[in-house]
mmCIF file of C-alpha atoms and ligand atoms in Angstrom:
data_model
loop_
_atom_site.group_PDB
_atom_site.id
_atom_site.type_symbol
_atom_site.label_atom_id
_atom_site.label_comp_id
_atom_site.label_asym_id
_atom_site.label_seq_id
_atom_site.Cartn_x
_atom_site.Cartn_y
_atom_site.Cartn_z
ATOM 1 C CA UNK A 1 0.057 0.058 -0.173
ATOM 2 C CA UNK A 2 1.082 3.311 -0.649
ATOM 3 C CA UNK A 3 -0.460 6.089 1.591
ATOM 4 C CA UNK A 4 -1.006 9.586 0.108
ATOM 5 C CA UNK A 5 -1.553 12.278 2.905
ATOM 6 C CA UNK A 6 -2.945 15.775 2.413
ATOM 7 C CA UNK A 7 -4.243 18.211 4.843
ATOM 8 C CA UNK A 8 -7.483 16.610 5.383
ATOM 9 C CA UNK A 9 -7.415 12.975 4.298
ATOM 10 C CA UNK A 10 -5.376 10.140 4.004
ATOM 11 C CA UNK A 11 -5.743 7.769 0.952
ATOM 12 C CA UNK A 12 -4.703 4.192 0.474
ATOM 13 C CA UNK A 13 -4.048 3.015 -3.132
ATOM 14 C CA UNK A 14 -3.203 -0.535 -4.444
ATOM 15 C CA UNK A 15 -4.129 -1.618 -8.017
ATOM 16 C CA UNK A 16 -5.779 1.707 -8.926
ATOM 17 C CA UNK A 17 -2.320 3.436 -8.114
ATOM 18 C CA UNK A 18 -0.606 1.564 -10.962
ATOM 19 C CA UNK A 19 -3.445 2.184 -13.031
ATOM 20 C CA UNK A 20 -3.207 6.192 -11.937
ATOM 21 C CA UNK A 21 0.488 5.797 -12.761
ATOM 22 C CA UNK A 22 0.096 4.280 -16.087
ATOM 23 C CA UNK A 23 -2.557 7.148 -17.107
ATOM 24 C CA UNK A 24 -0.159 9.754 -16.391
ATOM 25 C CA UNK A 25 2.539 7.901 -17.982
ATOM 26 C CA UNK A 26 0.287 7.712 -21.364
ATOM 27 C CA UNK A 27 -0.540 11.347 -20.924
ATOM 28 C CA UNK A 28 3.352 12.361 -20.520
ATOM 29 C CA UNK A 29 3.774 10.379 -23.852
ATOM 30 C CA UNK A 30 1.183 12.268 -25.384
ATOM 31 C CA UNK A 31 2.228 15.617 -24.182
ATOM 32 C CA UNK A 32 5.919 15.352 -25.636
ATOM 33 C CA UNK A 33 4.422 15.191 -29.219
ATOM 34 C CA UNK A 34 1.781 17.818 -28.532
ATOM 35 C CA UNK A 35 3.890 20.633 -29.538
ATOM 36 C CA UNK A 36 5.282 19.189 -32.734
ATOM 37 C CA UNK A 37 1.683 17.918 -33.747
ATOM 38 C CA UNK A 38 0.399 21.395 -33.332
ATOM 39 C CA UNK A 39 -2.126 20.230 -30.827
ATOM 40 C CA UNK A 40 -1.549 23.567 -28.538
ATOM 41 C CA UNK A 41 -3.340 26.664 -29.018
ATOM 42 C CA UNK A 42 -4.070 29.873 -27.001
ATOM 43 C CA UNK A 43 -7.325 30.810 -25.738
ATOM 44 C CA UNK A 44 -8.017 34.383 -24.648
ATOM 45 C CA UNK A 45 -9.935 35.578 -21.780
ATOM 46 C CA UNK A 46 -10.787 39.369 -21.580
ATOM 47 C CA UNK A 47 -9.547 41.577 -18.545
ATOM 48 C CA UNK A 48 -11.721 44.527 -17.836
ATOM 49 C CA UNK A 49 -11.939 47.539 -15.785
ATOM 50 C CA UNK A 50 -14.249 46.986 -12.868
ATOM 51 C CA UNK A 51 -16.019 50.239 -12.800
ATOM 52 C CA UNK A 52 -17.290 50.459 -16.589
ATOM 53 C CA UNK A 53 -16.469 47.225 -18.264
ATOM 54 C CA UNK A 54 -14.158 48.365 -20.667
ATOM 55 C CA UNK A 55 -11.612 46.035 -22.127
ATOM 56 C CA UNK A 56 -8.241 46.631 -21.045
ATOM 57 C CA UNK A 57 -6.503 43.290 -22.616
ATOM 58 C CA UNK A 58 -6.872 39.339 -22.301
ATOM 59 C CA UNK A 59 -4.926 36.542 -20.625
ATOM 60 C CA UNK A 60 -3.611 33.998 -22.705
ATOM 61 C CA UNK A 61 -4.536 30.376 -21.670
ATOM 62 C CA UNK A 62 -3.080 27.185 -22.980
ATOM 63 C CA UNK A 63 -5.231 24.735 -24.686
ATOM 64 C CA UNK A 64 -4.502 21.137 -25.628
ATOM 65 C CA UNK A 65 -6.496 19.451 -28.656
ATOM 66 C CA UNK A 66 -5.557 15.916 -27.316
ATOM 67 C CA UNK A 67 -8.010 14.306 -29.756
ATOM 68 C CA UNK A 68 -10.362 15.533 -32.296
ATOM 69 C CA UNK A 69 -13.109 15.630 -29.441
ATOM 70 C CA UNK A 70 -10.989 16.135 -26.393
ATOM 71 C CA UNK A 71 -10.043 19.746 -25.599
ATOM 72 C CA UNK A 72 -8.054 19.899 -22.203
ATOM 73 C CA UNK A 73 -7.796 23.174 -20.313
ATOM 74 C CA UNK A 74 -4.672 24.210 -18.780
ATOM 75 C CA UNK A 75 -5.480 23.079 -15.243
ATOM 76 C CA UNK A 76 -5.525 19.434 -16.313
ATOM 77 C CA UNK A 77 -2.160 19.392 -18.035
ATOM 78 C CA UNK A 78 0.261 22.302 -17.135
ATOM 79 C CA UNK A 79 1.305 20.547 -13.914
ATOM 80 C CA UNK A 80 2.624 17.649 -15.837
ATOM 81 C CA UNK A 81 4.234 19.928 -18.457
ATOM 82 C CA UNK A 82 6.049 21.692 -15.494
ATOM 83 C CA UNK A 83 6.925 18.068 -13.944
ATOM 84 C CA UNK A 84 8.231 16.815 -17.355
ATOM 85 C CA UNK A 85 10.504 20.066 -17.760
ATOM 86 C CA UNK A 86 8.704 20.491 -21.053
ATOM 87 C CA UNK A 87 7.056 23.856 -19.744
ATOM 88 C CA UNK A 88 10.011 26.137 -20.688
ATOM 89 C CA UNK A 89 9.764 24.958 -24.458
ATOM 90 C CA UNK A 90 6.131 25.021 -24.515
ATOM 91 C CA UNK A 91 6.280 28.404 -22.402
ATOM 92 C CA UNK A 92 8.652 29.983 -25.137
ATOM 93 C CA UNK A 93 6.114 28.957 -27.893
ATOM 94 C CA UNK A 94 3.413 30.548 -25.642
ATOM 95 C CA UNK A 95 4.762 33.894 -24.986
ATOM 96 C CA UNK A 96 5.516 34.055 -28.547
ATOM 97 C CA UNK A 97 2.048 33.136 -29.947
ATOM 98 C CA UNK A 98 0.655 35.538 -27.372
ATOM 99 C CA UNK A 99 2.934 38.573 -28.542
ATOM 100 C CA UNK A 100 1.865 38.080 -32.156
ATOM 101 C CA UNK A 101 -1.638 38.051 -31.346
ATOM 102 C CA UNK A 102 -1.615 40.980 -29.252
ATOM 103 C CA UNK A 103 0.356 43.216 -31.795
ATOM 104 C CA UNK A 104 -2.127 42.230 -34.282
ATOM 105 C CA UNK A 105 -5.139 42.985 -32.305
ATOM 106 C CA UNK A 106 -3.291 46.470 -31.114
ATOM 107 C CA UNK A 107 -2.891 47.197 -34.774
ATOM 108 C CA UNK A 108 -6.117 46.381 -36.040
ATOM 109 C CA UNK A 109 -8.715 46.663 -33.274
ATOM 110 C CA UNK A 110 -7.443 48.104 -29.861
ATOM 111 C CA UNK A 111 -4.312 50.211 -29.708
ATOM 112 C CA UNK A 112 -3.943 49.924 -25.909
ATOM 113 C CA UNK A 113 -4.555 46.210 -25.576
ATOM 114 C CA UNK A 114 -2.324 44.368 -22.866
ATOM 115 C CA UNK A 115 -1.466 40.739 -23.061
ATOM 116 C CA UNK A 116 -1.159 38.971 -19.859
ATOM 117 C CA UNK A 117 1.113 35.795 -20.423
ATOM 118 C CA UNK A 118 1.460 33.087 -17.514
ATOM 119 C CA UNK A 119 4.867 32.058 -16.729
ATOM 120 C CA UNK A 120 6.149 28.957 -14.870
ATOM 121 C CA UNK A 121 8.752 29.097 -12.197
ATOM 122 C CA UNK A 122 10.807 26.870 -14.242
ATOM 123 C CA UNK A 123 10.869 29.674 -17.021
ATOM 124 C CA UNK A 124 11.752 32.470 -14.669
ATOM 125 C CA UNK A 125 14.732 30.492 -13.342
ATOM 126 C CA UNK A 126 15.738 29.909 -16.818
ATOM 127 C CA UNK A 127 19.077 31.561 -17.722
ATOM 128 C CA UNK A 128 18.129 32.730 -20.955
ATOM 129 C CA UNK A 129 14.562 33.914 -20.027
ATOM 130 C CA UNK A 130 15.262 37.560 -20.526
ATOM 131 C CA UNK A 131 16.774 36.761 -23.698
ATOM 132 C CA UNK A 132 13.809 35.118 -24.955
ATOM 133 C CA UNK A 133 11.461 38.017 -24.248
ATOM 134 C CA UNK A 134 13.758 40.219 -25.829
ATOM 135 C CA UNK A 135 13.969 38.147 -28.963
ATOM 136 C CA UNK A 136 10.072 37.940 -28.966
ATOM 137 C CA UNK A 137 9.443 41.650 -28.398
ATOM 138 C CA UNK A 138 11.636 42.345 -31.268
ATOM 139 C CA UNK A 139 10.461 39.884 -33.688
ATOM 140 C CA UNK A 140 6.802 40.851 -32.867
ATOM 141 C CA UNK A 141 7.437 44.505 -32.657
ATOM 142 C CA UNK A 142 5.279 44.455 -29.328
ATOM 143 C CA UNK A 143 5.847 47.343 -27.124
ATOM 144 C CA UNK A 144 7.152 45.972 -23.701
ATOM 145 C CA UNK A 145 4.346 48.058 -22.003
ATOM 146 C CA UNK A 146 1.696 45.919 -23.777
ATOM 147 C CA UNK A 147 3.071 42.656 -22.268
ATOM 148 C CA UNK A 148 2.252 41.688 -18.584
ATOM 149 C CA UNK A 149 3.938 38.567 -17.208
ATOM 150 C CA UNK A 150 1.972 36.379 -14.529
ATOM 151 C CA UNK A 151 3.977 34.753 -11.932
ATOM 152 C CA UNK A 152 2.678 32.828 -8.987
ATOM 153 C CA UNK A 153 3.594 33.706 -5.681
ATOM 154 C CA UNK A 154 5.113 30.182 -5.079
ATOM 155 C CA UNK A 155 7.564 30.916 -7.897
ATOM 156 C CA UNK A 156 8.982 33.806 -5.629
ATOM 157 C CA UNK A 157 9.235 31.450 -2.709
ATOM 158 C CA UNK A 158 12.196 29.006 -3.742
ATOM 159 C CA UNK A 159 14.919 31.671 -4.837
ATOM 160 C CA UNK A 160 13.481 35.030 -3.840
ATOM 161 C CA UNK A 161 16.565 36.999 -4.595
ATOM 162 C CA UNK A 162 17.118 35.350 -7.816
ATOM 163 C CA UNK A 163 13.410 35.949 -8.789
ATOM 164 C CA UNK A 164 13.568 39.632 -7.602
ATOM 165 C CA UNK A 165 16.521 40.295 -9.841
ATOM 166 C CA UNK A 166 14.851 38.888 -12.829
ATOM 167 C CA UNK A 167 11.798 40.757 -12.223
ATOM 168 C CA UNK A 168 13.761 43.998 -11.904
ATOM 169 C CA UNK A 169 15.220 43.337 -15.189
ATOM 170 C CA UNK A 170 11.837 42.555 -16.647
ATOM 171 C CA UNK A 171 10.356 45.784 -15.116
ATOM 172 C CA UNK A 172 13.485 48.117 -16.335
ATOM 173 C CA UNK A 173 12.545 46.891 -19.985
ATOM 174 C CA UNK A 174 8.922 48.288 -19.344
ATOM 175 C CA UNK A 175 7.148 45.007 -19.001
ATOM 176 C CA UNK A 176 4.709 44.680 -16.452
ATOM 177 C CA UNK A 177 4.507 42.059 -13.809
ATOM 178 C CA UNK A 178 1.707 40.555 -11.835
ATOM 179 C CA UNK A 179 1.399 38.287 -8.976
ATOM 180 C CA UNK A 180 -0.949 35.577 -10.034
ATOM 181 C CA UNK A 181 -3.413 33.590 -7.579
ATOM 182 C CA UNK A 182 -2.403 36.009 -5.025
ATOM 183 C CA UNK A 183 -3.557 35.006 -1.536
ATOM 184 C CA UNK A 184 -3.167 31.368 -1.689
ATOM 185 C CA UNK A 185 0.392 30.847 -1.615
ATOM 186 C CA UNK A 186 1.625 32.008 1.719
ATOM 187 C CA UNK A 187 4.208 34.335 0.320
ATOM 188 C CA UNK A 188 5.920 36.580 2.963
ATOM 189 C CA UNK A 189 4.295 40.189 3.062
ATOM 190 C CA UNK A 190 7.657 41.780 3.785
ATOM 191 C CA UNK A 191 9.291 40.318 0.658
ATOM 192 C CA UNK A 192 6.156 41.390 -1.360
ATOM 193 C CA UNK A 193 6.553 44.785 -0.426
ATOM 194 C CA UNK A 194 10.101 44.426 -1.914
ATOM 195 C CA UNK A 195 9.120 42.796 -5.122
ATOM 196 C CA UNK A 196 9.089 44.809 -8.392
ATOM 197 C CA UNK A 197 5.930 43.914 -9.685
ATOM 198 C CA UNK A 198 2.755 46.293 -10.914
ATOM 199 C CA UNK A 199 -0.163 43.999 -10.036
ATOM 200 C CA UNK A 200 -1.825 41.596 -7.715
ATOM 201 C CA UNK A 201 -4.209 38.990 -9.346
ATOM 202 C CA UNK A 202 -6.513 38.223 -6.293
ATOM 203 C CA UNK A 203 -7.252 34.465 -6.675
ATOM 204 C CA UNK A 204 -10.678 33.306 -7.774
ATOM 205 C CA UNK A 205 -11.090 31.753 -4.433
ATOM 206 C CA UNK A 206 -11.820 35.072 -2.702
ATOM 207 C CA UNK A 207 -14.585 35.996 -5.271
ATOM 208 C CA UNK A 208 -16.105 32.669 -4.454
ATOM 209 C CA UNK A 209 -16.170 33.505 -0.636
ATOM 210 C CA UNK A 210 -17.764 36.910 -1.077
ATOM 211 C CA UNK A 211 -21.078 35.376 -0.027
ATOM 212 C CA UNK A 212 -19.673 35.041 3.609
ATOM 213 C CA UNK A 213 -18.873 37.980 5.826
ATOM 214 C CA UNK A 214 -15.323 36.393 6.627
ATOM 215 C CA UNK A 215 -14.536 36.107 2.793
ATOM 216 C CA UNK A 216 -15.566 39.782 2.400
ATOM 217 C CA UNK A 217 -13.309 40.917 5.114
ATOM 218 C CA UNK A 218 -10.418 38.900 3.623
ATOM 219 C CA UNK A 219 -11.071 40.259 0.039
ATOM 220 C CA UNK A 220 -11.229 43.882 1.430
ATOM 221 C CA UNK A 221 -8.007 43.349 3.089
ATOM 222 C CA UNK A 222 -6.551 42.261 -0.030
ATOM 223 C CA UNK A 223 -7.610 45.150 -1.824
ATOM 224 C CA UNK A 224 -6.258 47.427 0.810
ATOM 225 C CA UNK A 225 -3.108 45.686 0.920
ATOM 226 C CA UNK A 226 -2.825 46.330 -2.800
ATOM 227 C CA UNK A 227 -3.346 49.895 -2.374
ATOM 228 C CA UNK A 228 -0.894 50.131 0.758
ATOM 229 C CA UNK A 229 1.659 48.778 -1.539
ATOM 230 C CA UNK A 230 0.605 50.841 -4.730
ATOM 231 C CA UNK A 231 -0.240 48.007 -6.725
ATOM 232 C CA UNK A 232 -3.166 47.390 -9.105
ATOM 233 C CA UNK A 233 -5.396 44.618 -8.588
ATOM 234 C CA UNK A 234 -7.185 42.381 -10.929
ATOM 235 C CA UNK A 235 -9.945 40.214 -9.137
ATOM 236 C CA UNK A 236 -10.066 36.734 -10.855
ATOM 237 C CA UNK A 237 -12.998 34.474 -11.222
ATOM 238 C CA UNK A 238 -15.804 36.939 -11.177
ATOM 239 C CA UNK A 239 -18.882 35.058 -12.116
ATOM 240 C CA UNK A 240 -21.786 37.374 -10.700
ATOM 241 C CA UNK A 241 -22.834 40.816 -11.003
ATOM 242 C CA UNK A 242 -23.108 40.534 -6.989
ATOM 243 C CA UNK A 243 -19.462 39.842 -6.799
ATOM 244 C CA UNK A 244 -18.716 42.548 -9.314
ATOM 245 C CA UNK A 245 -20.518 45.085 -7.264
ATOM 246 C CA UNK A 246 -19.045 44.002 -4.092
ATOM 247 C CA UNK A 247 -15.447 44.445 -5.620
ATOM 248 C CA UNK A 248 -16.203 47.796 -6.953
ATOM 249 C CA UNK A 249 -17.507 49.046 -3.619
ATOM 250 C CA UNK A 250 -13.913 47.917 -2.100
ATOM 251 C CA UNK A 251 -11.665 49.793 -4.374
ATOM 252 C CA UNK A 252 -10.653 50.609 -8.125
ATOM 253 C CA UNK A 253 -9.391 47.875 -10.070
ATOM 254 C CA UNK A 254 -9.891 45.434 -12.860
ATOM 255 C CA UNK A 255 -11.376 41.915 -13.103
ATOM 256 C CA UNK A 256 -11.547 38.793 -15.014
ATOM 257 C CA UNK A 257 -14.216 35.990 -14.793
ATOM 258 C CA UNK A 258 -16.928 34.470 -16.601
ATOM 259 C CA UNK A 259 -19.244 37.469 -16.212
ATOM 260 C CA UNK A 260 -17.083 39.293 -18.692
ATOM 261 C CA UNK A 261 -16.197 36.597 -20.854
ATOM 262 C CA UNK A 262 -14.983 33.041 -21.235
ATOM 263 C CA UNK A 263 -11.607 32.007 -22.634
ATOM 264 C CA UNK A 264 -12.131 31.839 -26.201
ATOM 265 C CA UNK A 265 -10.306 30.914 -29.559
ATOM 266 C CA UNK A 266 -8.887 34.391 -30.843
ATOM 267 C CA UNK A 267 -11.510 34.537 -33.729
ATOM 268 C CA UNK A 268 -14.348 34.311 -31.244
ATOM 269 C CA UNK A 269 -12.585 36.722 -29.076
ATOM 270 C CA UNK A 270 -12.645 39.104 -31.619
ATOM 271 C CA UNK A 271 -16.078 38.662 -32.449
ATOM 272 C CA UNK A 272 -17.467 38.861 -28.925
ATOM 273 C CA UNK A 273 -15.190 41.658 -27.880
ATOM 274 C CA UNK A 274 -14.183 43.813 -30.851
ATOM 275 C CA UNK A 275 -16.981 43.219 -33.062
ATOM 276 C CA UNK A 276 -19.836 42.554 -30.752
ATOM 277 C CA UNK A 277 -22.593 43.213 -33.430
ATOM 278 C CA UNK A 278 -21.227 41.074 -36.084
ATOM 279 C CA UNK A 279 -21.981 37.391 -35.760
ATOM 280 C CA UNK A 280 -20.568 35.701 -39.081
ATOM 281 C CA UNK A 281 -17.642 37.955 -39.990
ATOM 282 C CA UNK A 282 -14.585 35.945 -39.801
ATOM 283 C CA UNK A 283 -11.730 38.017 -37.861
ATOM 284 C CA UNK A 284 -7.965 37.336 -37.684
HETATM 285 P P1 C2E B 301 -4.633 31.375 -13.989
HETATM 286 O O1 C2E B 301 -3.439 32.180 -14.432
HETATM 287 O O2 C2E B 301 -5.057 31.439 -12.529
HETATM 288 O O3 C2E B 301 -5.740 31.352 -14.865
HETATM 289 C C1 C2E B 301 -7.369 31.393 -14.694
HETATM 290 C C2 C2E B 301 -7.952 29.913 -14.508
HETATM 291 O O4 C2E B 301 -9.271 30.219 -14.153
HETATM 292 C C3 C2E B 301 -8.074 29.532 -16.007
HETATM 293 O O5 C2E B 301 -8.422 28.152 -16.195
HETATM 294 C C4 C2E B 301 -9.567 30.207 -16.296
HETATM 295 O O6 C2E B 301 -9.930 29.583 -17.590
HETATM 296 C C5 C2E B 301 -10.215 29.974 -14.982
HETATM 297 N N1 C2E B 301 -11.060 30.931 -14.936
HETATM 298 C C6 C2E B 301 -11.519 32.215 -15.555
HETATM 299 N N2 C2E B 301 -12.395 33.068 -14.959
HETATM 300 C C7 C2E B 301 -13.056 32.017 -14.101
HETATM 301 C C8 C2E B 301 -14.541 32.241 -13.574
HETATM 302 O O7 C2E B 301 -15.059 33.037 -13.459
HETATM 303 N N3 C2E B 301 -14.829 31.003 -13.003
HETATM 304 C C9 C2E B 301 -13.932 29.957 -13.097
HETATM 305 N N4 C2E B 301 -14.296 28.944 -12.002
HETATM 306 N N5 C2E B 301 -12.796 29.815 -13.379
HETATM 307 C C10 C2E B 301 -12.344 30.835 -14.115
HETATM 308 P P2 C2E B 301 -7.138 27.118 -17.165
HETATM 309 O O8 C2E B 301 -7.096 27.931 -18.217
HETATM 310 O O9 C2E B 301 -7.400 25.865 -16.931
HETATM 311 O O10 C2E B 301 -5.729 27.696 -16.570
HETATM 312 C C11 C2E B 301 -5.315 27.184 -14.992
HETATM 313 C C12 C2E B 301 -4.280 27.625 -14.820
HETATM 314 O O11 C2E B 301 -2.894 26.886 -15.561
HETATM 315 C C13 C2E B 301 -4.012 29.092 -14.968
HETATM 316 O O12 C2E B 301 -4.396 29.490 -13.819
HETATM 317 C C14 C2E B 301 -2.219 29.051 -15.111
HETATM 318 O O13 C2E B 301 -1.881 29.254 -13.623
HETATM 319 C C15 C2E B 301 -2.033 27.983 -15.738
HETATM 320 N N6 C2E B 301 -1.724 27.969 -17.178
HETATM 321 C C16 C2E B 301 -2.729 28.390 -18.270
HETATM 322 N N7 C2E B 301 -1.890 28.553 -19.257
HETATM 323 C C17 C2E B 301 -0.649 28.795 -18.890
HETATM 324 C C18 C2E B 301 0.743 28.891 -19.805
HETATM 325 O O14 C2E B 301 0.472 29.029 -21.114
HETATM 326 N N8 C2E B 301 1.834 28.812 -19.163
HETATM 327 C C19 C2E B 301 1.830 28.516 -17.852
HETATM 328 N N9 C2E B 301 3.113 28.243 -17.338
HETATM 329 N N10 C2E B 301 0.721 28.402 -16.986
HETATM 330 C C20 C2E B 301 -0.631 28.543 -17.726
HETATM 331 MG MG1 MG B 302 -2.772 33.642 -14.805
HETATM 332 MG MG1 MG B 303 -5.021 33.192 -11.445
HETATM 333 MG MG1 MG B 304 -5.577 30.127 -10.869
#
């Protein structure tokens, strides 16, 4: 028996464990070929101004068309990409694709559009990360201020000094930096205060807890923290008008969530957010 222990439960696996392991191994094998087979794509989810709903930009989210009928969301395979060390290669592809798309949209649709790209801790630690970004910005002609890199709190945990130095360089280039899933990673507040960053992305967990008094207070505290540190905030996972109204009452910021739009294929994104009136026109 193998015991897997987490905070609230202990589970025992026997035969199902090997099945699970087999499944992961198979998935990993498939993942290794996904990039060369062109099975990855990026979906885009709008980021808007909380107060008036204006489109500010979008977050690029990785999708894997595993089979004809199976489109996997990032949450289901990005951790595996990270474990396998494939995230650096895939992440470079993501950065380039997202910047190409953003440059096109800025030129054709929305001159101030900002593209947010998720960066894995392994990418951040990679020696050539800055070089990669420089190359992509040069090739795509995207202005640095149109790019926002999202780093999770946990990425700052392991090598905070190195992370700090890298982020400082990134910001000197004029690129924006956001802390993703903020509030879930137990980062040290004193360290956070010294991090060269622009925004906190408040994890969707807090929006879900807004219906309880305690959750409201926590969310309010994070908004106040962002204000104290002179950072912008982006509230993630906003699904209802009620949540939007509550956040709006807490402070000025941006928001992202199903209420404002689902992650969409670029053509659909353009249709929904740049040409809301058109329904049959193909953009891109
Ligand atoms: P994230 O960066 O926090 O992205 C937000 C996730 O929440 C996305 O899931 C999105 O589909 C989902 N979401 C957005 N609005 C709502 C909402 O209103 N309600 C709910 N319940 N969910 C919402 P997704 O696409 O599965 O991505 C999961 C995570 O995978 C991302 O979390 C990010 O950490 C990572 N990820 C995604 N794309 C990439 C990538 O290109 N590179 C790297 N390194 N990580 C990525
Ligand atoms: Mg993100
Ligand atoms: Mg997030
Ligand atoms: Mg998240």
